[in-house]
Amino acid sequence: MVSDLVVISEQKLTPAQFSDLADVPPEIEWLANITNDKTRRAYKNDVQEFVLFARLNDPASLRSVARSHVIAWRKHLESRKLTPASIRRKLSALSSLFDYLCERNAVLGNPVDGVKRPMANNNEGSTPAMGDAQVRRLLEAPAPDTLKGVRDRAILATLLYHGIRREELCLLRLRDMQSRQGVLHFRIKGKRDKTRFVPVHPMVQRLIVEYLAMAKHGGGPEDVDLDGALFRPVKNNRTGTLDKHLDPGSIYHNVVRKYARATGISAEVVGLCVHSMRATAATNALSNEADIAKVQEWLGHANVSTTRLYDRRKSKPEDSPTFHVKY
């Protein structure tokens, strides 16, 4: 039904479609209103998980859900040893649905209200960040004389010097490198379709120019496909098509994890992932006295409290009382 809503929204309504849409249940409307595909999939799975747990037979059964049902589900999630963050997200998904049902007068109240959620770590994020020496080793890992190596170094540098998400990197087009006030910027399309402009670091600009020259899809001003992907596959064994955007999963498997393992960094930094590149960039910028409000804007965070998770200036290891103990 959600996909039907998307298709119908791209054309004029027929009388039959108008009648059908008037009868769309609020539960379906709620899901269709979530614009981010990733969030929509996660919330859909979370709510379906609750429906299965509570053995609700149809959407109308949601109207009989009480706070005790939600508490029982929370205890079930805890028994599965899920992380506090996962449990909080699942409860948030269910709460979001019931908030919408309340707005539509489909239910009298939100049964998730008042259900205690696991405490969040508000002092420091759980995503590990790398040290400066580790970053330099990672950037030096790709081969300097192959197309894949040159591309991968440009990708790693783009992530580490600009703090962008891997999905944002994959969506970059050639036209998204734009000059503003004489400075080259990335035009980033972030979450909730918000656009921000991030100045390009000079070293990254050089690496991208080297990559485009070797890949030969930068072209000249007359024949360049500005709508084409900036970073592209170097080979495609299935279809042979190379003029497309990279898959976000390949950024982890074929770039970050590949070189992290080759350099031994993955053994040094437990839990290293693509998001660690973002955490590293934010932590480094804040440690070097970047204004936290500017870092929030730079990262595309909706709330500064999210940015503060990367602010580890008050928890530097060298400042710990451990190093003041003397015997």
Tab-separated table of C-alpha atoms in Angstrom:
chain	number	residue	atom	x	y	z
A	1	MET	CA	0.000	0.000	0.000
A	2	VAL	CA	2.866	2.411	0.776
A	3	SER	CA	4.411	1.808	-2.639
A	4	ASP	CA	0.982	2.360	-4.208
A	5	LEU	CA	0.778	5.733	-2.498
A	6	VAL	CA	4.171	6.702	-3.916
A	7	VAL	CA	3.215	5.689	-7.452
A	8	ILE	CA	-0.164	7.420	-7.297
A	9	SER	CA	1.458	10.614	-5.997
A	10	GLU	CA	3.386	10.926	-9.264
A	11	GLN	CA	0.254	11.201	-11.426
A	12	LYS	CA	-3.191	12.769	-11.449
A	13	LEU	CA	-5.833	10.962	-9.409
A	14	THR	CA	-8.620	9.103	-11.112
A	15	PRO	CA	-12.022	9.114	-9.365
A	16	ALA	CA	-11.443	5.507	-8.278
A	17	GLN	CA	-8.016	6.343	-6.843
A	18	PHE	CA	-9.472	9.339	-5.015
A	19	SER	CA	-12.035	7.084	-3.388
A	20	ASP	CA	-9.420	4.470	-2.497
A	21	LEU	CA	-7.087	7.013	-0.895
A	22	ALA	CA	-9.907	8.359	1.234
A	23	ASP	CA	-10.088	4.933	2.864
A	24	VAL	CA	-6.345	4.513	3.523
A	25	PRO	CA	-5.883	3.452	7.182
A	26	PRO	CA	-3.967	5.905	9.408
A	27	GLU	CA	-1.341	3.204	10.030
A	28	ILE	CA	-0.450	3.211	6.332
A	29	GLU	CA	-0.496	7.015	6.165
A	30	TRP	CA	1.958	7.186	9.071
A	31	LEU	CA	4.442	4.918	7.307
A	32	ALA	CA	4.064	6.683	3.964
A	33	ASN	CA	4.801	10.033	5.634
A	34	ILE	CA	8.288	8.888	6.645
A	35	THR	CA	10.366	10.161	3.735
A	36	ASN	CA	13.697	8.530	4.557
A	37	ASP	CA	13.777	5.018	3.077
A	38	LYS	CA	16.137	3.679	5.720
A	39	THR	CA	14.061	5.037	8.600
A	40	ARG	CA	10.835	3.829	7.011
A	41	ARG	CA	12.178	0.277	6.673
A	42	ALA	CA	13.466	0.251	10.250
A	43	TYR	CA	10.231	1.636	11.724
A	44	LYS	CA	8.136	-0.748	9.646
A	45	ASN	CA	10.159	-3.724	10.895
A	46	ASP	CA	9.959	-2.499	14.495
A	47	VAL	CA	6.183	-2.102	14.432
A	48	GLN	CA	5.714	-5.455	12.673
A	49	GLU	CA	7.847	-7.034	15.393
A	50	PHE	CA	5.533	-5.612	18.053
A	51	VAL	CA	2.448	-6.754	16.131
A	52	LEU	CA	3.806	-10.307	16.006
A	53	PHE	CA	4.742	-10.237	19.693
A	54	ALA	CA	1.302	-8.982	20.747
A	55	ARG	CA	-0.415	-11.290	18.219
A	56	LEU	CA	-2.483	-8.514	16.751
A	57	ASN	CA	-4.579	-9.834	13.898
A	58	ASP	CA	-5.272	-6.597	12.024
A	59	PRO	CA	-4.443	-2.855	12.164
A	60	ALA	CA	-7.645	-2.190	14.088
A	61	SER	CA	-6.227	-4.271	16.951
A	62	LEU	CA	-3.715	-1.497	17.598
A	63	ARG	CA	-6.550	0.443	19.171
A	64	SER	CA	-6.712	-2.085	22.020
A	65	VAL	CA	-3.005	-1.865	22.918
A	66	ALA	CA	-2.379	-0.803	26.517
A	67	ARG	CA	0.758	0.305	28.358
A	68	SER	CA	1.109	-3.181	29.847
A	69	HIS	CA	1.525	-4.622	26.340
A	70	VAL	CA	4.365	-2.197	25.640
A	71	ILE	CA	6.075	-2.941	28.969
A	72	ALA	CA	5.869	-6.678	28.249
A	73	TRP	CA	7.442	-6.067	24.831
A	74	ARG	CA	10.236	-3.992	26.365
A	75	LYS	CA	11.017	-6.824	28.799
A	76	HIS	CA	11.013	-9.253	25.869
A	77	LEU	CA	13.503	-7.044	24.000
A	78	GLU	CA	15.713	-6.853	27.088
A	79	SER	CA	15.653	-10.648	27.399
A	80	ARG	CA	17.051	-10.843	23.863
A	81	LYS	CA	20.081	-8.838	25.047
A	82	LEU	CA	19.457	-6.044	22.559
A	83	THR	CA	21.467	-2.875	23.058
A	84	PRO	CA	19.801	0.036	24.867
A	85	ALA	CA	19.971	2.055	21.641
A	86	SER	CA	18.088	-0.641	19.708
A	87	ILE	CA	15.375	-0.883	22.351
A	88	ARG	CA	15.005	2.894	22.456
A	89	ARG	CA	14.617	2.996	18.661
A	90	LYS	CA	11.968	0.269	18.652
A	91	LEU	CA	9.980	2.027	21.356
A	92	SER	CA	10.375	5.310	19.475
A	93	ALA	CA	8.991	3.703	16.312
A	94	LEU	CA	5.937	2.421	18.165
A	95	SER	CA	5.484	5.765	19.920
A	96	SER	CA	5.678	7.594	16.586
A	97	LEU	CA	2.897	5.427	15.197
A	98	PHE	CA	0.620	5.995	18.182
A	99	ASP	CA	1.316	9.742	18.151
A	100	TYR	CA	0.040	9.798	14.580
A	101	LEU	CA	-2.995	7.686	15.476
A	102	CYS	CA	-3.767	10.140	18.277
A	103	GLU	CA	-3.600	13.056	15.826
A	104	ARG	CA	-6.081	11.243	13.608
A	105	ASN	CA	-8.338	10.488	16.588
A	106	ALA	CA	-7.926	6.797	15.827
A	107	VAL	CA	-6.883	6.042	19.428
A	108	LEU	CA	-7.494	7.843	22.712
A	109	GLY	CA	-3.889	7.894	23.906
A	110	ASN	CA	-0.323	6.759	23.304
A	111	PRO	CA	0.378	3.582	25.342
A	112	VAL	CA	4.135	4.108	24.950
A	113	ASP	CA	3.962	7.313	27.009
A	114	GLY	CA	5.225	6.630	30.500
A	115	VAL	CA	7.047	3.427	29.534
A	116	LYS	CA	10.590	3.770	30.809
A	117	ARG	CA	13.223	3.505	28.107
A	118	PRO	CA	16.840	2.374	28.581
A	119	MET	CA	19.179	5.185	29.465
A	120	ALA	CA	21.122	6.647	26.578
A	121	ASN	CA	24.819	7.392	26.818
A	122	ASN	CA	24.681	11.177	26.648
A	123	ASN	CA	28.348	11.720	27.393
A	124	GLU	CA	30.058	10.001	24.497
A	125	GLY	CA	29.014	8.132	21.391
A	126	SER	CA	29.621	4.416	21.057
A	127	THR	CA	31.152	4.677	17.576
A	128	PRO	CA	34.951	4.419	17.910
A	129	ALA	CA	37.183	7.127	16.488
A	130	MET	CA	40.739	6.738	15.233
A	131	GLY	CA	43.842	8.596	16.308
A	132	ASP	CA	45.802	10.858	13.965
A	133	ALA	CA	48.549	8.302	13.312
A	134	GLN	CA	45.971	5.628	12.464
A	135	VAL	CA	44.245	7.979	10.022
A	136	ARG	CA	47.532	8.646	8.238
A	137	ARG	CA	48.212	4.895	7.968
A	138	LEU	CA	44.748	4.297	6.552
A	139	LEU	CA	45.092	7.051	3.955
A	140	GLU	CA	48.471	5.703	2.846
A	141	ALA	CA	47.183	2.126	2.455
A	142	PRO	CA	45.578	2.244	-1.055
A	143	ALA	CA	47.907	1.612	-3.999
A	144	PRO	CA	48.989	4.881	-5.642
A	145	ASP	CA	49.287	3.421	-9.155
A	146	THR	CA	45.941	1.664	-9.717
A	147	LEU	CA	42.530	3.137	-10.459
A	148	LYS	CA	40.990	1.394	-7.443
A	149	GLY	CA	43.759	2.590	-5.160
A	150	VAL	CA	43.544	6.186	-6.342
A	151	ARG	CA	39.745	6.133	-6.065
A	152	ASP	CA	39.772	4.525	-2.629
A	153	ARG	CA	42.242	7.046	-1.234
A	154	ALA	CA	40.019	9.859	-2.505
A	155	ILE	CA	36.978	8.172	-0.900
A	156	LEU	CA	38.698	7.698	2.460
A	157	ALA	CA	39.956	11.279	2.437
A	158	THR	CA	36.497	12.605	1.540
A	159	LEU	CA	35.014	10.768	4.518
A	160	LEU	CA	37.791	11.651	6.968
A	161	TYR	CA	38.149	15.329	6.082
A	162	HIS	CA	34.461	16.213	5.755
A	163	GLY	CA	32.541	13.958	8.149
A	164	ILE	CA	29.881	13.069	5.585
A	165	ARG	CA	27.782	9.901	5.761
A	166	ARG	CA	28.550	7.052	3.371
A	167	GLU	CA	25.107	7.405	1.737
A	168	GLU	CA	25.884	11.082	1.151
A	169	LEU	CA	29.231	10.185	-0.409
A	170	CYS	CA	27.650	7.613	-2.727
A	171	LEU	CA	25.059	10.137	-3.937
A	172	LEU	CA	27.656	12.762	-4.887
A	173	ARG	CA	27.514	13.789	-8.544
A	174	LEU	CA	30.082	15.709	-10.546
A	175	ARG	CA	27.823	18.763	-10.434
A	176	ASP	CA	27.867	18.584	-6.632
A	177	MET	CA	31.395	19.991	-6.635
A	178	GLN	CA	30.594	23.690	-6.848
A	179	SER	CA	32.525	26.898	-6.354
A	180	ARG	CA	31.031	29.246	-3.759
A	181	GLN	CA	32.742	32.568	-3.052
A	182	GLY	CA	35.833	31.232	-4.809
A	183	VAL	CA	36.041	28.080	-2.657
A	184	LEU	CA	35.181	24.598	-3.915
A	185	HIS	CA	32.317	22.981	-1.970
A	186	PHE	CA	30.513	19.657	-1.880
A	187	ARG	CA	26.761	20.034	-2.270
A	188	ILE	CA	25.525	17.381	0.156
A	189	LYS	CA	22.000	15.993	0.165
A	190	GLY	CA	21.521	14.767	3.715
A	191	LYS	CA	18.794	13.301	5.874
A	192	ARG	CA	15.249	14.604	5.453
A	193	ASP	CA	16.359	15.882	2.011
A	194	LYS	CA	18.227	18.777	3.649
A	195	THR	CA	20.999	20.286	1.550
A	196	ARG	CA	24.200	21.680	3.003
A	197	PHE	CA	27.428	22.923	1.436
A	198	VAL	CA	30.746	21.676	2.814
A	199	PRO	CA	34.054	23.297	1.752
A	200	VAL	CA	36.392	20.795	0.106
A	201	HIS	CA	39.752	20.281	1.809
A	202	PRO	CA	42.625	21.164	-0.583
A	203	MET	CA	44.259	17.729	-0.213
A	204	VAL	CA	40.972	15.989	-1.004
A	205	GLN	CA	40.473	18.225	-4.020
A	206	ARG	CA	43.870	17.126	-5.342
A	207	LEU	CA	43.081	13.450	-4.763
A	208	ILE	CA	39.726	13.738	-6.542
A	209	VAL	CA	41.340	15.506	-9.511
A	210	GLU	CA	43.900	12.681	-9.761
A	211	TYR	CA	41.121	10.096	-9.573
A	212	LEU	CA	38.985	11.780	-12.255
A	213	ALA	CA	41.999	12.083	-14.546
A	214	MET	CA	42.690	8.355	-14.248
A	215	ALA	CA	39.025	7.294	-14.371
A	216	LYS	CA	38.387	9.554	-17.371
A	217	HIS	CA	34.806	10.364	-16.469
A	218	GLY	CA	35.527	13.913	-15.400
A	219	GLY	CA	35.875	14.904	-19.051
A	220	GLY	CA	36.101	18.457	-20.296
A	221	PRO	CA	33.572	21.228	-19.772
A	222	GLU	CA	31.839	20.405	-23.064
A	223	ASP	CA	31.361	16.635	-22.755
A	224	VAL	CA	31.268	16.002	-19.007
A	225	ASP	CA	28.128	14.359	-17.621
A	226	LEU	CA	27.514	16.619	-14.655
A	227	ASP	CA	24.669	14.433	-13.419
A	228	GLY	CA	26.931	11.377	-13.394
A	229	ALA	CA	28.261	9.864	-10.186
A	230	LEU	CA	31.478	11.312	-8.785
A	231	PHE	CA	32.737	8.012	-7.344
A	232	ARG	CA	32.040	4.964	-9.539
A	233	PRO	CA	32.813	1.231	-9.602
A	234	VAL	CA	36.130	0.280	-11.177
A	235	LYS	CA	34.712	-3.036	-12.390
A	236	ASN	CA	31.344	-4.755	-12.669
A	237	ASN	CA	31.447	-8.480	-13.278
A	238	ARG	CA	27.663	-8.793	-13.554
A	239	THR	CA	26.588	-6.153	-16.058
A	240	GLY	CA	29.796	-4.322	-16.926
A	241	THR	CA	28.099	-0.988	-16.220
A	242	LEU	CA	30.454	1.450	-14.535
A	243	ASP	CA	28.677	4.790	-14.989
A	244	LYS	CA	26.627	4.502	-11.808
A	245	HIS	CA	26.778	5.417	-8.123
A	246	LEU	CA	28.573	3.170	-5.657
A	247	ASP	CA	26.546	1.000	-3.310
A	248	PRO	CA	26.900	2.138	0.343
A	249	GLY	CA	27.638	-1.456	1.369
A	250	SER	CA	30.675	-1.557	-0.906
A	251	ILE	CA	32.158	1.453	0.893
A	252	TYR	CA	32.418	-0.691	4.016
A	253	HIS	CA	33.342	-4.063	2.524
A	254	ASN	CA	35.641	-2.961	-0.320
A	255	VAL	CA	37.151	0.219	1.082
A	256	VAL	CA	37.032	0.813	4.842
A	257	ARG	CA	37.210	-2.786	6.075
A	258	LYS	CA	39.678	-3.789	3.349
A	259	TYR	CA	42.310	-1.201	4.304
A	260	ALA	CA	41.583	-1.291	8.029
A	261	ARG	CA	42.414	-4.996	8.006
A	262	ALA	CA	45.445	-4.546	5.765
A	263	THR	CA	46.938	-1.950	8.112
A	264	GLY	CA	45.945	-3.750	11.323
A	265	ILE	CA	43.799	-0.817	12.418
A	266	SER	CA	40.670	-2.974	12.677
A	267	ALA	CA	42.452	-5.001	15.369
A	268	GLU	CA	43.458	-1.831	17.227
A	269	VAL	CA	40.077	-0.069	17.031
A	270	VAL	CA	37.354	-2.488	18.107
A	271	GLY	CA	34.100	-1.923	16.219
A	272	LEU	CA	35.637	0.149	13.432
A	273	CYS	CA	33.050	0.879	10.740
A	274	VAL	CA	32.283	3.465	8.065
A	275	HIS	CA	30.620	5.683	10.668
A	276	SER	CA	33.976	5.716	12.473
A	277	MET	CA	35.244	7.943	9.655
A	278	ARG	CA	32.523	10.464	10.557
A	279	ALA	CA	33.199	10.117	14.273
A	280	THR	CA	36.920	10.592	13.665
A	281	ALA	CA	36.389	13.743	11.588
A	282	ALA	CA	34.036	15.274	14.167
A	283	THR	CA	36.252	14.349	17.120
A	284	ASN	CA	39.331	15.761	15.390
A	285	ALA	CA	37.597	19.014	14.448
A	286	LEU	CA	36.301	19.530	17.999
A	287	SER	CA	39.671	18.629	19.522
A	288	ASN	CA	41.244	21.303	17.357
A	289	GLU	CA	38.832	23.910	18.748
A	290	ALA	CA	36.236	23.989	15.963
A	291	ASP	CA	33.035	25.673	17.146
A	292	ILE	CA	30.509	22.979	18.083
A	293	ALA	CA	27.656	24.864	16.392
A	294	LYS	CA	29.664	24.939	13.163
A	295	VAL	CA	30.451	21.222	13.541
A	296	GLN	CA	26.737	20.529	13.999
A	297	GLU	CA	25.982	22.334	10.736
A	298	TRP	CA	28.961	20.643	9.035
A	299	LEU	CA	27.724	17.172	9.991
A	300	GLY	CA	24.097	17.935	9.178
A	301	HIS	CA	22.856	17.157	12.697
A	302	ALA	CA	19.349	18.336	13.542
A	303	ASN	CA	20.238	18.699	17.223
A	304	VAL	CA	23.489	19.796	18.846
A	305	SER	CA	23.067	17.054	21.477
A	306	THR	CA	23.931	14.532	18.759
A	307	THR	CA	27.090	16.476	17.919
A	308	ARG	CA	28.100	16.489	21.597
A	309	LEU	CA	28.444	12.693	21.448
A	310	TYR	CA	31.609	13.307	19.425
A	311	ASP	CA	32.961	15.968	21.785
A	312	ARG	CA	35.599	14.094	23.760
A	313	ARG	CA	37.675	17.078	24.811
A	314	LYS	CA	36.728	16.483	28.448
A	315	SER	CA	37.648	12.810	28.333
A	316	LYS	CA	41.154	12.799	26.907
A	317	PRO	CA	43.057	9.752	28.220
A	318	GLU	CA	46.048	11.891	29.166
A	319	ASP	CA	43.841	13.966	31.477
A	320	SER	CA	42.721	10.941	33.496
A	321	PRO	CA	43.667	10.669	37.187
A	322	THR	CA	45.271	7.367	36.165
A	323	PHE	CA	48.334	9.292	35.033
A	324	HIS	CA	48.523	11.278	38.230
A	325	VAL	CA	48.855	8.217	40.438
A	326	LYS	CA	52.399	7.831	41.743
A	327	TYR	CA	53.841	5.183	44.063
